[in-house]
Coordinates of C-alpha atoms and ligand atoms in Angstrom, one line a residue:
X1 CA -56.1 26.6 -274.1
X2 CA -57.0 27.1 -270.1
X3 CA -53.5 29.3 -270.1
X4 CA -55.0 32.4 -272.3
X5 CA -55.3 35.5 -271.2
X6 CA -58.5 37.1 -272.3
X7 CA -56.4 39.6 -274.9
X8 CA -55.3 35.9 -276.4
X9 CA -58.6 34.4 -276.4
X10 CA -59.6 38.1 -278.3
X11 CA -57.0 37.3 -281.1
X12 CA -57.6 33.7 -281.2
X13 CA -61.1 33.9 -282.1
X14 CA -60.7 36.4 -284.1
X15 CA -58.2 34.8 -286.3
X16 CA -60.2 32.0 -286.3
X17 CA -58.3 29.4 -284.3
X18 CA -60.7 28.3 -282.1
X19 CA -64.4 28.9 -281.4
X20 CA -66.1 29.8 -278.6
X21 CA -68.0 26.6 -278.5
X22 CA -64.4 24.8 -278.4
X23 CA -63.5 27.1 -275.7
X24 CA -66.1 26.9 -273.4
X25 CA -66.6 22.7 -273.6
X26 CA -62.5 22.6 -272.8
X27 CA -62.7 24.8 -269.7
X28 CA -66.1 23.2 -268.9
X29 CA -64.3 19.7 -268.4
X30 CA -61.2 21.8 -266.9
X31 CA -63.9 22.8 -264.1
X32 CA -65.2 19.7 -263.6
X33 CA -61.8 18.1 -263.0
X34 CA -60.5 20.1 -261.1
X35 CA -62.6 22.3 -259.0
X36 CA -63.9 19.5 -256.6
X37 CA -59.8 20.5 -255.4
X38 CA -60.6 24.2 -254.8
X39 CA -64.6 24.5 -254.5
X40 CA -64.5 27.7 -256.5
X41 CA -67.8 27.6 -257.9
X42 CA -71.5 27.7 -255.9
X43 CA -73.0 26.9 -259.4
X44 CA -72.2 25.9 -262.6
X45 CA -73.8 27.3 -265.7
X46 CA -73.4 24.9 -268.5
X47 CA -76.3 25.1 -270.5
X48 CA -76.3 29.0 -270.7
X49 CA -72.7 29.0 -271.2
X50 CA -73.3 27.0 -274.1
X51 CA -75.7 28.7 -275.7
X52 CA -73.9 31.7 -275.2
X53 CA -71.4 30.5 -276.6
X54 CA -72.6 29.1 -280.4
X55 CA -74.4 32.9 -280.1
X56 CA -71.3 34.4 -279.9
X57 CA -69.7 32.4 -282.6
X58 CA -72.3 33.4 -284.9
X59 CA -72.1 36.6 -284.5
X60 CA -68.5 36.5 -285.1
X61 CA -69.5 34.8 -288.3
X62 CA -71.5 37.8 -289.4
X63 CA -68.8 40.2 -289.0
X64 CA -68.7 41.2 -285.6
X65 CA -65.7 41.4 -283.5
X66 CA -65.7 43.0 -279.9
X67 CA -62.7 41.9 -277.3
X68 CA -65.1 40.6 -274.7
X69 CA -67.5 38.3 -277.8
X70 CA -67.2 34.5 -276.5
X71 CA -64.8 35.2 -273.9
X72 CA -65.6 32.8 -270.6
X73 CA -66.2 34.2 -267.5
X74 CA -67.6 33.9 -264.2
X75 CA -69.6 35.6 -261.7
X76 CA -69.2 36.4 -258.3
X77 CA -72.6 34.7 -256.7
X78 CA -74.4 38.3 -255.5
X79 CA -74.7 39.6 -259.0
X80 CA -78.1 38.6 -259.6
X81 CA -78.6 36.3 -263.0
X82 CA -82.2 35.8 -264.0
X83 CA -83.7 32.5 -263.5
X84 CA -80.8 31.0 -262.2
X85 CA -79.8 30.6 -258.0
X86 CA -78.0 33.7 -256.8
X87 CA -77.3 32.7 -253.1
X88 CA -74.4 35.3 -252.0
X89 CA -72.9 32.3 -250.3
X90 CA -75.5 31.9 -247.5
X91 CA -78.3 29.7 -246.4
X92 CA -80.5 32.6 -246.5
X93 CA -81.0 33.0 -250.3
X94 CA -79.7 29.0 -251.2
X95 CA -83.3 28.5 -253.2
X96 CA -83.6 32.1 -254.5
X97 CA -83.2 32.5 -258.2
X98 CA -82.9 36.3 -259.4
X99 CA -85.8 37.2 -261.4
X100 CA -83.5 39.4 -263.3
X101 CA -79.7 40.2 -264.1
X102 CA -77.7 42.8 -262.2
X103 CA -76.4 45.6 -264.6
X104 CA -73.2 44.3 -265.0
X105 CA -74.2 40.9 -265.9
X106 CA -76.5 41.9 -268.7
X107 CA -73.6 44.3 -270.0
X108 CA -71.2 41.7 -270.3
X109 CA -73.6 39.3 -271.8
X110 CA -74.6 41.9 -273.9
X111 CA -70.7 42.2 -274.8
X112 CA -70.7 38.5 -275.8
X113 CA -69.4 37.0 -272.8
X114 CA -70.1 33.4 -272.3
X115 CA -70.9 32.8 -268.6
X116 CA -69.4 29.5 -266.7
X117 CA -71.2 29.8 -263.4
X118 CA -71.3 32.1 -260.2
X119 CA -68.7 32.0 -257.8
X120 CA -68.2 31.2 -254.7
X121 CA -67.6 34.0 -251.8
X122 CA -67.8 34.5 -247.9
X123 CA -71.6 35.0 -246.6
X124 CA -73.2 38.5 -247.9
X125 CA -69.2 39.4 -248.8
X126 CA -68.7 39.6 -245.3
X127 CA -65.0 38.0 -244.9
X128 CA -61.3 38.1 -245.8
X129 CA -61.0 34.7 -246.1
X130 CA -63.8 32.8 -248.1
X131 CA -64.0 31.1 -244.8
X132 CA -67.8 32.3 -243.7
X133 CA -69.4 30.4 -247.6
X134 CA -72.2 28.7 -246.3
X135 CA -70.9 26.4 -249.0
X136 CA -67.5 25.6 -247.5
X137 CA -64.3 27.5 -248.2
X138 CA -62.9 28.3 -251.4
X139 CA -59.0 26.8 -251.5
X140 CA -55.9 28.9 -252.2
X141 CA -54.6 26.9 -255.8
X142 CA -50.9 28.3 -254.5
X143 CA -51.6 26.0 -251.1
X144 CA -55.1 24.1 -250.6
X145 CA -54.9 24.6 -246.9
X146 CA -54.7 28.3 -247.2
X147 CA -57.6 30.5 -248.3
X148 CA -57.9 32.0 -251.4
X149 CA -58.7 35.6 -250.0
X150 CA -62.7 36.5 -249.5
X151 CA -64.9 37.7 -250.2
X152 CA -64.3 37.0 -253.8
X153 CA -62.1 34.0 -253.1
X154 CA -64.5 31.4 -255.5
X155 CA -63.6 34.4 -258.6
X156 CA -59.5 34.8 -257.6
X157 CA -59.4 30.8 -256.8
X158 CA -60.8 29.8 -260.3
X159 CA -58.9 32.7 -262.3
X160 CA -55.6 31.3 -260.2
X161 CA -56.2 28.1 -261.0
X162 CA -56.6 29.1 -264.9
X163 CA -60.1 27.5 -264.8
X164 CA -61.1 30.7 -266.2
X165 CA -59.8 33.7 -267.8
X166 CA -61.3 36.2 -265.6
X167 CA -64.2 37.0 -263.5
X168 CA -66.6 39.5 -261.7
X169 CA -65.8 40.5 -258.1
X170 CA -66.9 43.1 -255.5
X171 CA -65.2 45.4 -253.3
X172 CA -66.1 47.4 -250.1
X173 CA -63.5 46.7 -247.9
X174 CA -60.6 44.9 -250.2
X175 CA -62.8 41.8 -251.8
X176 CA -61.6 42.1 -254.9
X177 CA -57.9 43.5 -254.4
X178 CA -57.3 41.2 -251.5
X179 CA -58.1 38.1 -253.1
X180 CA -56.1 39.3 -256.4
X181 CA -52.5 39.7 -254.0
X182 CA -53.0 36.5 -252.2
X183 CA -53.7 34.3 -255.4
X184 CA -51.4 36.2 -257.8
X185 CA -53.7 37.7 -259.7
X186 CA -54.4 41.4 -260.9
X187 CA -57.7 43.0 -259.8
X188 CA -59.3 46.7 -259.3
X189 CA -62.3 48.5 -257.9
X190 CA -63.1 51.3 -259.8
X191 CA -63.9 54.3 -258.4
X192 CA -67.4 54.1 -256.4
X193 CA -70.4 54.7 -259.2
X194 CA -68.4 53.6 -262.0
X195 CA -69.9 50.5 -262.2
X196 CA -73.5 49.7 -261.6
X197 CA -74.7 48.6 -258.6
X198 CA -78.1 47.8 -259.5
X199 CA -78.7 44.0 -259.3
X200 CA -75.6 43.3 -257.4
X201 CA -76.8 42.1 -253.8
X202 CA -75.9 44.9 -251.0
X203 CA -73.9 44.7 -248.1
X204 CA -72.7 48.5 -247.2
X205 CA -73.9 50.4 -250.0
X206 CA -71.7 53.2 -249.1
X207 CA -68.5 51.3 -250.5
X208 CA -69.5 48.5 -252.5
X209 CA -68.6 48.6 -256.1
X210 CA -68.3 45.7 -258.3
X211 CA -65.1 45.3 -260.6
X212 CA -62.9 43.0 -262.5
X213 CA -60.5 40.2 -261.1
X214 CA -57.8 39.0 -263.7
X215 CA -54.3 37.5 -264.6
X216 CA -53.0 41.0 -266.1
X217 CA -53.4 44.8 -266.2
X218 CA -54.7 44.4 -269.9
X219 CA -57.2 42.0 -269.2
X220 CA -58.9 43.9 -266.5
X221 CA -58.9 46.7 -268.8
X222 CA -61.0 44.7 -270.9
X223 CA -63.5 43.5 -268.5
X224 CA -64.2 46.6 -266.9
X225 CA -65.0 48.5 -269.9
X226 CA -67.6 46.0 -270.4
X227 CA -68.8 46.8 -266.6
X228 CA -68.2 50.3 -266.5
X229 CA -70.7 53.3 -267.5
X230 CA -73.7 55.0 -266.1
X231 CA -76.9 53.3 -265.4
X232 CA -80.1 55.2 -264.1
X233 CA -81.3 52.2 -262.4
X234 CA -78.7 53.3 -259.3
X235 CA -78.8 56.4 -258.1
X236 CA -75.6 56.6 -257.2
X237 CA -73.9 55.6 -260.2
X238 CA -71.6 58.4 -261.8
X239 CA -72.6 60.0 -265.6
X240 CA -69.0 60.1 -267.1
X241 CA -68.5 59.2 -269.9
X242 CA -66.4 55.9 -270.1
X243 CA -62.5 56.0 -271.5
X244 CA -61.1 53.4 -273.6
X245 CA -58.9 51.5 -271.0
X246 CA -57.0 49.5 -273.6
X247 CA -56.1 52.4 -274.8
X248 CA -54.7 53.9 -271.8
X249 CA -52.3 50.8 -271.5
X250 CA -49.2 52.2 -273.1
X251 CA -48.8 55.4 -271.7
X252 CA -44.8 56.7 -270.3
X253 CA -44.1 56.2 -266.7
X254 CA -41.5 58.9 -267.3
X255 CA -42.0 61.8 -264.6
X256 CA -45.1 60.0 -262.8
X257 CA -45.0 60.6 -259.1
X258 CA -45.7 57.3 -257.0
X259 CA -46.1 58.5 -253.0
X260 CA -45.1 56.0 -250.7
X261 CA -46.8 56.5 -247.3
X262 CA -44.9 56.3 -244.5
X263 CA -47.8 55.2 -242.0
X264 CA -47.4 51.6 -244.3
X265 CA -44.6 50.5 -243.4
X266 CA -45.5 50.2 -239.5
X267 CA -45.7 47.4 -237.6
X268 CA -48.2 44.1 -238.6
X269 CA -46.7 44.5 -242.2
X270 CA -44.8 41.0 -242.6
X271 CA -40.7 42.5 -242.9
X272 CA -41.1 40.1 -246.2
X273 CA -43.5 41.8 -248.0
X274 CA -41.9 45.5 -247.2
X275 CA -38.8 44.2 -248.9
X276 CA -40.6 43.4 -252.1
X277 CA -43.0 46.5 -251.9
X278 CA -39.3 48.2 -252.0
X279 CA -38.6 46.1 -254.7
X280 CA -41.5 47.1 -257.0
X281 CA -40.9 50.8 -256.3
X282 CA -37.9 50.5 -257.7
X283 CA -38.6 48.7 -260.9
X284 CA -40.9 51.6 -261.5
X285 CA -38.3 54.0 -260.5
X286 CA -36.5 52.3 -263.3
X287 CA -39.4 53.2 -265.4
X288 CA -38.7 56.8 -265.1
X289 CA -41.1 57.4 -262.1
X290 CA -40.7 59.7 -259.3
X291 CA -40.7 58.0 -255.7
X292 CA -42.2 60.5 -252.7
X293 CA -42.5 60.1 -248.6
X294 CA -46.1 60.9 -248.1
X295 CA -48.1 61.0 -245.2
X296 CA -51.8 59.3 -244.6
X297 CA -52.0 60.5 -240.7
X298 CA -55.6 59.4 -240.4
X299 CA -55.2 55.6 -241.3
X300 CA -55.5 54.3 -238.3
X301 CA -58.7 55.1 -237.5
X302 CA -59.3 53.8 -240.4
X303 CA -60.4 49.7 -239.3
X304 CA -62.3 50.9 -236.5
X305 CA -64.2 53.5 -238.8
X306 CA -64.8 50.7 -241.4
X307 CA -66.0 48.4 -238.7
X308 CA -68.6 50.6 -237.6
X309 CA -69.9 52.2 -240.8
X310 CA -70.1 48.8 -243.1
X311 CA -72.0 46.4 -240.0
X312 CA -73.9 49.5 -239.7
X313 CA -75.6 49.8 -243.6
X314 CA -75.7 45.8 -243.6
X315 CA -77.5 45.8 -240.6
X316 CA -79.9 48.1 -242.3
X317 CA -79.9 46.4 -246.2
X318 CA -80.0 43.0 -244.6
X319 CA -83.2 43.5 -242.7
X320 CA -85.1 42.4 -246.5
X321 CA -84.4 39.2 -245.6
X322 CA -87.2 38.6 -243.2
X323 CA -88.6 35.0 -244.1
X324 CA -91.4 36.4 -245.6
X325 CA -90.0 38.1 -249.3
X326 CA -87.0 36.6 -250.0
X327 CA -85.4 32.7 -249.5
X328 CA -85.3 31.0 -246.3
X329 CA -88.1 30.7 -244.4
X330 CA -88.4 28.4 -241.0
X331 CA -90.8 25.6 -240.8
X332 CA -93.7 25.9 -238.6
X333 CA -93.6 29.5 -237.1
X334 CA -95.6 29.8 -234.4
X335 CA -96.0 33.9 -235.2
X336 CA -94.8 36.9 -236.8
X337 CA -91.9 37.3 -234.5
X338 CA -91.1 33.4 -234.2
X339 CA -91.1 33.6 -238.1
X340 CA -88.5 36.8 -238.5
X341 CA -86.6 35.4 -235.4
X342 CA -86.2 32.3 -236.5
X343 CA -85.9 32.5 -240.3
X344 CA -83.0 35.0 -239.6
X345 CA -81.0 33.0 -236.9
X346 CA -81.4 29.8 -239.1
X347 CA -80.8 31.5 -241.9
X348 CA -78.0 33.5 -241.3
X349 CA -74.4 32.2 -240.3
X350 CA -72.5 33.3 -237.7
X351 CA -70.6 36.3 -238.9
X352 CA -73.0 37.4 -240.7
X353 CA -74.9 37.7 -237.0
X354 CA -72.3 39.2 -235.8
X355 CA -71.8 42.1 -238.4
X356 CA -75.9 42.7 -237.6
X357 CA -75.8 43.1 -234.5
X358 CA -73.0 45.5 -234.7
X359 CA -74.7 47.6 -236.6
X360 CA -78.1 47.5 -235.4
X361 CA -76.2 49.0 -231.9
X362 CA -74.4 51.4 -233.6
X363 CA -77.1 53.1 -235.3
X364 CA -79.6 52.5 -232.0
X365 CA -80.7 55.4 -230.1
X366 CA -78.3 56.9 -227.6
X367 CA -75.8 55.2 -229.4
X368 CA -75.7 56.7 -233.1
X369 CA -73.8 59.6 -232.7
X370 CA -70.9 58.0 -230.8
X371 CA -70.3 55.2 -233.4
X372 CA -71.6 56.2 -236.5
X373 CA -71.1 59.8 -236.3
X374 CA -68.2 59.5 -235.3
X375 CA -67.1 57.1 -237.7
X376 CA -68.8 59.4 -240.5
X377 CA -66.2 61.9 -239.5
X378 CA -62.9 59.8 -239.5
X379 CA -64.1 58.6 -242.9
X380 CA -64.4 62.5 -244.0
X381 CA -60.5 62.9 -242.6
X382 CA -59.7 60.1 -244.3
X383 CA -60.9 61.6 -247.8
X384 CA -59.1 64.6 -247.0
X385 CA -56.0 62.9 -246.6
X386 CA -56.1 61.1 -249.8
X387 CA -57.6 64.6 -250.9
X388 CA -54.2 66.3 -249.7
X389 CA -51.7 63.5 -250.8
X390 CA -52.9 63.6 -254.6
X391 CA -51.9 67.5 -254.9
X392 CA -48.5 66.0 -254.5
X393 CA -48.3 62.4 -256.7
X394 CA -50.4 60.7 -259.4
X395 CA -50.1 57.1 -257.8
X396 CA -50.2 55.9 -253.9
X397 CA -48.2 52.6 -253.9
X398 CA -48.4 50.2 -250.9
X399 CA -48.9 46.2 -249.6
X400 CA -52.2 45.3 -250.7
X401 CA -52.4 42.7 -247.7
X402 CA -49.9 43.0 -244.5
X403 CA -49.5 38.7 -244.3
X404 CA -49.5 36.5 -247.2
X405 CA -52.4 33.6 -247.3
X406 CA -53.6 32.4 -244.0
X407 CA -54.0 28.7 -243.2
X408 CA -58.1 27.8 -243.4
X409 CA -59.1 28.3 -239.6
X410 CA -56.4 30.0 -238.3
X411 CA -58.4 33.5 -237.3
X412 CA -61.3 31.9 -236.6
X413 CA -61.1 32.1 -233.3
X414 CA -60.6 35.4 -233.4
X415 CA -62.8 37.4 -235.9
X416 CA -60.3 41.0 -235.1
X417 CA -57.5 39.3 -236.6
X418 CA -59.0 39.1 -240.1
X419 CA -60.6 42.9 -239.6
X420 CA -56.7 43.8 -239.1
X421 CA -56.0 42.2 -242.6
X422 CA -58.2 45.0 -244.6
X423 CA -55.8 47.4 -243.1
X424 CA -54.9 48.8 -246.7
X425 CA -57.8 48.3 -248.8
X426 CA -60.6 50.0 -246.5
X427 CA -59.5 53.5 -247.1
X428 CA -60.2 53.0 -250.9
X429 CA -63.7 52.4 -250.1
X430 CA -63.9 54.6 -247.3
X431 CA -62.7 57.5 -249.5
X432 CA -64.8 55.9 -253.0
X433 CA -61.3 56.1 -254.5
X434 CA -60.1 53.3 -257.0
X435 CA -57.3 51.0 -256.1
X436 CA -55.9 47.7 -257.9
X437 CA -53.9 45.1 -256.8
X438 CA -50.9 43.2 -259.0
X439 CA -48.7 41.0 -257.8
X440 CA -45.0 41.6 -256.5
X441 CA -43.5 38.3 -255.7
X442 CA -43.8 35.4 -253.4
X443 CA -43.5 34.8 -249.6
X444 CA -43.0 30.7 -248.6
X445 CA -44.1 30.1 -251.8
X446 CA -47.4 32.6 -251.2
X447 CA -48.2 35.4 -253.5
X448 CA -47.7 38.7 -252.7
X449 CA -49.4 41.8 -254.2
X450 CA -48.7 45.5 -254.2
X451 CA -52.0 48.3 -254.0
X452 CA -52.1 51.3 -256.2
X453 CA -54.8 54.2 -255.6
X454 CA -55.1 56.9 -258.1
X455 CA -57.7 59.8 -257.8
X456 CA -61.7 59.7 -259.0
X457 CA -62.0 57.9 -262.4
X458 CA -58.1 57.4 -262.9
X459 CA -58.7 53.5 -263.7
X460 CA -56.9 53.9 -266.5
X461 CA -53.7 55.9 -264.6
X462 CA -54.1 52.5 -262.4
X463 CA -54.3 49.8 -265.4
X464 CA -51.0 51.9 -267.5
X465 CA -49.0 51.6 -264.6
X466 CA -49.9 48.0 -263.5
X467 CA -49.4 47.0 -267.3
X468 CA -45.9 48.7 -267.8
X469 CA -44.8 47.0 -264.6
X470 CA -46.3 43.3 -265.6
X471 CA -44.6 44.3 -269.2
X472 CA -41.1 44.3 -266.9
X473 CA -41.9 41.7 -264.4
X474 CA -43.1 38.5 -264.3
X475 CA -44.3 37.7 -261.6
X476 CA -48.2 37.3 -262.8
X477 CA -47.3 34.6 -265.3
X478 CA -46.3 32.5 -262.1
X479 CA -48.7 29.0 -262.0
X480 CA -49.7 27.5 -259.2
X481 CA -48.3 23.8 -259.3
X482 CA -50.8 21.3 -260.2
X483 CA -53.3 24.0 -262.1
Ligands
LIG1 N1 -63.0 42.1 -245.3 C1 -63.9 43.2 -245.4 C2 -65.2 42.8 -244.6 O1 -65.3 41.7 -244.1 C3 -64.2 43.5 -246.8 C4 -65.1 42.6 -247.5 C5 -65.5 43.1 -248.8 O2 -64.8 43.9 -249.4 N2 -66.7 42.6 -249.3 O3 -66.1 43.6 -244.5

């Protein structure tokens, strides 16, 4: 059962083969085999899963039958879920329970999903790696001494694994594509405002957008229709109205144009992964699309840019957690300052530090319009770039990552190292454009996945062309050994 995709668990309930109830107890006991090998999950949801559950099957007994009603997922652990711990994988918020749900989780469970638990992910989604989890790394199913990806690594480690179906992830540098190349799986973040941000906890609210991580093109299709659509609750989420993305699935390849840029293929991407990048161009060439050179000539600025404007805005949304409203608090503060100085260095880890103080200096007097200024204007170059490069193709195609998996520790040292690794998902953000990630072979036995971008709201452009691919490749039906 643990191998369906979410389209099969769809047909099988609806055709009566299983129920939900069945469902959920089998990957349940799946979980609690086999997760104490991959620490994928911060908390486990049983009872509500349940529940949710025999709900679902009832109302599939009265006649109803959505694509999402009884379908197991998970969370990624900053969506807030009322009345049950919503830590965001740091010290900071370990006691706090949401005292409501985030937009998307009340939409899905509104769709009939049946929740398993929240996720684990690196501290305030500030990582590449899963690494920075006040609750210990998440493990890579592919290799267990490499990380999964961050910062949705707990949602791409449990999907990998097939603990899971699918899950909730966010994005504002590459946490959700990221973790979808280096664990095999398919994953997108929609265009920014496409998907509520209300409830989900911020780091840079300038890029974050919450999205679906999967196994294939058509099951992310799924999920996100049941995130996607306007919500008045955040005020920067977009009134469009919402296409059917299943629907979108089948559409030609024939005469699409897929530019190539030439500023990817420079050095720091691994010779390994250009070669299979070439290869998945030309298995949509065969496809009948149209390959173009195209030029991005403001992507390098664009780390440095990120790296100001994100540690900037956290600095900023992070300064909530003062000891006094929300979580941890320090024992015995002597005063005001001892309390906010106290219950911030104990409660915050070390990257997460780091990314504050960042900011905080960036955006300080004398300071502001050398850094974040400045980096306000690269972004706007970089937009007009993209801006520039879409008169000319449909589809942007690239390496999502430049390096396969890393070993747990190995940039630790070194916290540059894994900035360098968002090299080609930070634009997406930067520019609010949507970008998914589907995977293109293997490396030493490490997954490899290829980025698409598509202009505003062209999800479904993104999801037609991942799914004609994954309907002439294999590669995502790959399992990890052991899972
Ligand atoms: N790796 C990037 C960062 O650390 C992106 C993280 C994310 O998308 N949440 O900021």
């Amino acid at each position: 059962m643990h191998h369906m995709t979410l389209a099969e668990i769809a047909r099988g309930l609806a055709d009566k083969k299983f129920s939900s109830v069945e469902l959920t107890t089998t990957l349940l006991a799946r979980i609690a085999q086999l997760d104490p090998q991959l620490n994928s999950f911060i908390s486990l949801t049983q009872d509500l899963a349940l529940s949710q559950a025999k709900a679902a099957d009832a109302r599939r007994a009265n006649g109803e039958n959505g694509a999402l009603l009884g379908a197991p997922i998970a969370h990624k652990d900053l969506f807030c879920t009322q009345g049950i711990r919503t830590s965001c994988g740091s010290k900071m918020l370990d006691n706090f329970k949401a005292p409501y749900d985030a937009t998307v989780v009340a939409k899905l469970a509104a769709a009939g999903t049946v929740t398993l638990g929240k996720t684990n992910m690196d501290e305030f989604a500030m990582g590449s790696g899963n690494e920075s989890s006040f609750y210990g790394p998440a493990k890579n199913p592919w290799n267990l001494e490499c990380v999964p990806g961050g910062s949705s690594g707990g949602s791409a480690a449990a999907v990998a694994a097939r603990l899971l179906p699918a899950a909730t992830g966010t994005d504002t540098g590459g946490s959700i594509r990221q973790p979808a190349a280096l664990t095999n799986l398919t994953g997108l973040k929609p265009t920014y405002g496409r998907v509520s941000r209300w409830g989900m906890i911020a780091y840079a609210s300038s890029l974050d957008q919450g999205g679906p991580l999967a196994r294939t093109a058509e099951d992310c299709a799924i999920l996100l229709q049941g995130m996607a659509g306007f919500d008045p609750n955040d005020s920067t989420s977009i009134d469009e109205p919402v296409p059917d993305y299943s629907a979108s699935l089948n559409g030609s390849l024939q005469g699409l144009r897929i530019g190539v840029p030439k500023e990817y293929f420079s050095a720091g991407l691994d010779p390994r992964i250009a070669e299979l990048i070439h290869t998945s161009v030309k298995e949509l060439e065969k496809l009948g699309a149209v390959i173009k050179e195209i030029s991005l000539p403001n992507m390098q600025h664009a780390i440095p840019a990120y790296y100001v404007i994100a540690p900037a805005e956290a600095s900023s949304n992070l300064s909530r957690f003062d000891g006094v409203r929300f979580g941890y608090r320090c024992e015995n503060p002597t005063k005001l300052e001892d309390l906010y100085k106290r219950s911030r260095g104990e409660g915050f880890g070390t990257e997460v530090q780091r990314r504050i103080m960042v900011g905080a200096y960036a955006l300080s007097a004398g300071y502001y319009d050398a850094y974040y200024l400045k980096a306000q204007k690269i972004r706007r170059l970089i937009k007009n770039d993209f801006m520039s490069a879409f008169n000319e193709v449909d589809i942007i195609l690239g390496p999502t990552t430049p390096n396969p998996a890393w070993k747990i520790g190995a940039k630790s040292s070194d916290p540059v190292a894994a900035y360098l690794e968002d090299v080609y998902t930070i634009t997406a953000n930067l520019a609010g454009l949507p970008g998914l990630s589907m995977p293109a072979g293997f490396v030493d036995g490490l997954p490899v996945g290829v980025q698409l971008l598509a202009p505003y709201f062209q999800e479904g452009r993104l999801l037609n062309v991942a799914h004609q691919y994954q309907l002439n490749t294999d590669w995502h039906t790959r399992t990890p050994t052991g899972f």
